[in-house]
Amino acid sequence: MARKKHRRAIVAVAAAVGVLGVVSPAHAAAFTNVSWSVSQPQPSSTSVRYTWSFTTATTGTVASVTFTVPAGTTGVALTPIDVYGVSAGTAALNTGTNTVTYTVTTPASIASGTGVLISLDGFTNTAAAGTYASSETTLTAGAATIDTGTSNSVGINTSTTAVTVVVARSTSFSSDTTGFTMLMDPSVAALADQSHVVNLAIATNAAHGYTLSTKLLTQQLTGLTNPTSSFTAASAGIATGVASGSFANNRFGYTQTGTGVGTVQGAGLLAAGYVGYTTGGEVSFSAAGPTNGDTVAVTNRAQINYLQPADTYAGSIVYTVTPSY
């Protein structure tokens, strides 16, 4: 009799072990239909809803579900919004492990093949743009893994498009006169005092504008037959000038007006007077910003009497535009 009882006891223990083996799986299985989505994909977006879903592979009593999130994700007061396939619970984020834990208030058995969806509000996305996947896991009350799986990849990216427009540096300059000749005779009043206007046009996209300088290339108009003969400059430069009615005989000079962004420079020109050219060059007109088209009228004037030796006087007036980008 004792032997029979002993055998029965052994059989009873073996049966009990077999029942426990069904309740606690020996190893984790893999979810199917694993997904993760975010309501706002921009880095650092606030009040974002994260939604996870999966289909269970193993029957088990689920006490909690964990989800990994990108490093830098925050969420102080997470609120469950949509919960299907699992009982109600609460959620919290551990920023040290970057893991969200959904804790079931009353754990219950969930059959294999059950679709589960959990949506939580209150996340702030990571500031680091990139593509991320989430690891999703169901656990027992003893923190044993029931099922696990990895979701699809989610892009957290900036919603901006970089635009680069390159505007080339550009300045244009033109003159309506490549050369002019004054035929002068001291015996005829109309031929003894002559003027010729040269019109200049300037356009530039230089942010700080431009300067226009003028000069006679070598020296004051010099005689070709007698190189020692020359016209005297109307003044020593733009700092001083002479009024139109005071323009002296046997002098050569210019006055200047302009329209647009630029302005006339030099006290002599500003006083609407005539000034003499210099060989070193002087800034006679300038602008402090870009212009779509300034015009400058340079009025050259020569006046003579019999004291100006007969000769052909020649020279080259040089205009130089210097943009300031």
Coordinates of C-alpha atoms in Angstrom, one line a residue, residues 148-258:
T148 CA 7.8 41.3 -28.1
G149 CA 8.4 42.9 -31.5
T150 CA 9.8 45.8 -33.4
S151 CA 7.7 48.4 -35.2
N152 CA 8.0 50.0 -38.5
S153 CA 10.3 53.0 -38.8
V154 CA 9.0 56.5 -38.1
G155 CA 10.6 59.6 -39.5
I156 CA 11.0 62.6 -37.2
N157 CA 12.2 65.3 -39.5
T158 CA 12.1 69.1 -40.0
S159 CA 9.3 70.4 -42.2
T160 CA 11.5 73.1 -43.8
T161 CA 13.0 73.3 -47.2
A162 CA 16.3 75.1 -47.5
V163 CA 16.3 77.7 -50.3
T164 CA 19.4 79.4 -51.7
V165 CA 19.2 82.2 -54.2
V166 CA 22.5 83.5 -55.4
V167 CA 22.5 87.0 -57.0
A168 CA 25.6 87.8 -59.0
R169 CA 27.4 91.0 -58.5
S170 CA 26.5 93.3 -61.4
T171 CA 27.3 96.9 -62.3
S172 CA 26.7 98.6 -65.7
F173 CA 28.1 101.8 -67.0
S174 CA 27.6 103.6 -70.3
S175 CA 28.4 106.9 -71.9
D176 CA 26.6 108.4 -74.9
T177 CA 29.8 110.1 -76.1
T178 CA 33.1 108.5 -77.1
G179 CA 34.6 111.8 -78.1
F180 CA 33.7 115.4 -79.0
T181 CA 35.3 118.3 -80.8
M182 CA 34.9 122.0 -80.2
L183 CA 35.6 124.3 -83.1
M184 CA 36.5 127.6 -81.5
D185 CA 37.3 131.1 -82.8
P186 CA 37.9 134.1 -80.5
S187 CA 36.5 136.5 -83.0
V188 CA 33.0 135.1 -82.8
A189 CA 31.3 135.2 -79.5
A190 CA 29.3 132.0 -80.1
L191 CA 32.5 130.2 -81.0
A192 CA 34.6 131.6 -78.2
D193 CA 32.5 130.0 -75.4
Q194 CA 31.3 126.4 -76.0
S195 CA 29.9 123.5 -74.0
H196 CA 29.3 119.8 -74.6
V197 CA 27.3 117.5 -72.5
V198 CA 28.3 113.9 -71.9
N199 CA 25.5 111.7 -70.5
L200 CA 26.5 108.8 -68.3
A201 CA 24.2 105.9 -67.0
I202 CA 25.0 103.8 -64.0
A203 CA 23.3 100.8 -62.5
T204 CA 24.5 98.5 -59.8
N205 CA 23.3 96.0 -57.2
A206 CA 26.2 96.8 -54.8
A207 CA 24.7 96.9 -51.3
H208 CA 26.8 100.0 -50.4
G209 CA 26.5 101.8 -53.6
Y210 CA 29.3 103.2 -55.8
T211 CA 31.5 106.1 -56.6
L212 CA 32.1 107.8 -59.9
S213 CA 35.4 109.5 -60.3
T214 CA 36.5 111.8 -63.2
K215 CA 40.0 112.8 -64.3
L216 CA 42.0 114.0 -67.3
L217 CA 44.3 111.1 -68.2
T218 CA 47.5 113.1 -68.4
Q219 CA 47.3 116.8 -67.8
Q220 CA 45.1 119.7 -68.9
L221 CA 44.3 119.9 -72.6
T222 CA 47.7 120.2 -74.3
G223 CA 48.5 121.7 -77.8
L224 CA 49.6 119.1 -80.4
T225 CA 51.7 121.7 -82.3
N226 CA 53.1 123.5 -79.3
P227 CA 53.2 121.0 -76.3
T228 CA 54.0 123.9 -74.0
S229 CA 50.6 125.4 -74.6
S230 CA 47.6 124.1 -72.6
F231 CA 44.2 125.1 -71.3
T232 CA 44.2 126.2 -67.6
A233 CA 41.8 124.3 -65.4
A234 CA 38.7 126.1 -64.3
S235 CA 39.7 125.4 -60.7
A236 CA 42.0 123.1 -58.7
G237 CA 39.3 120.5 -58.3
I238 CA 35.8 119.8 -57.0
A239 CA 36.5 121.5 -53.6
T240 CA 36.2 125.0 -55.2
G241 CA 34.3 126.1 -58.3
V242 CA 33.3 129.2 -60.3
A243 CA 29.9 130.3 -61.1
S244 CA 28.8 130.1 -64.7
G245 CA 28.9 133.9 -65.1
S246 CA 32.4 134.1 -63.7
F247 CA 33.9 131.4 -65.9
A248 CA 37.2 132.9 -67.1
N249 CA 38.7 133.0 -70.5
N250 CA 41.2 130.4 -71.6
R251 CA 39.8 127.9 -69.2
F252 CA 38.5 124.3 -69.5
G253 CA 36.3 122.7 -66.9
Y254 CA 33.0 121.0 -66.2
T255 CA 29.9 121.0 -64.1
Q256 CA 27.7 118.0 -63.2
T257 CA 24.1 117.1 -62.4
G258 CA 22.5 113.8 -61.7

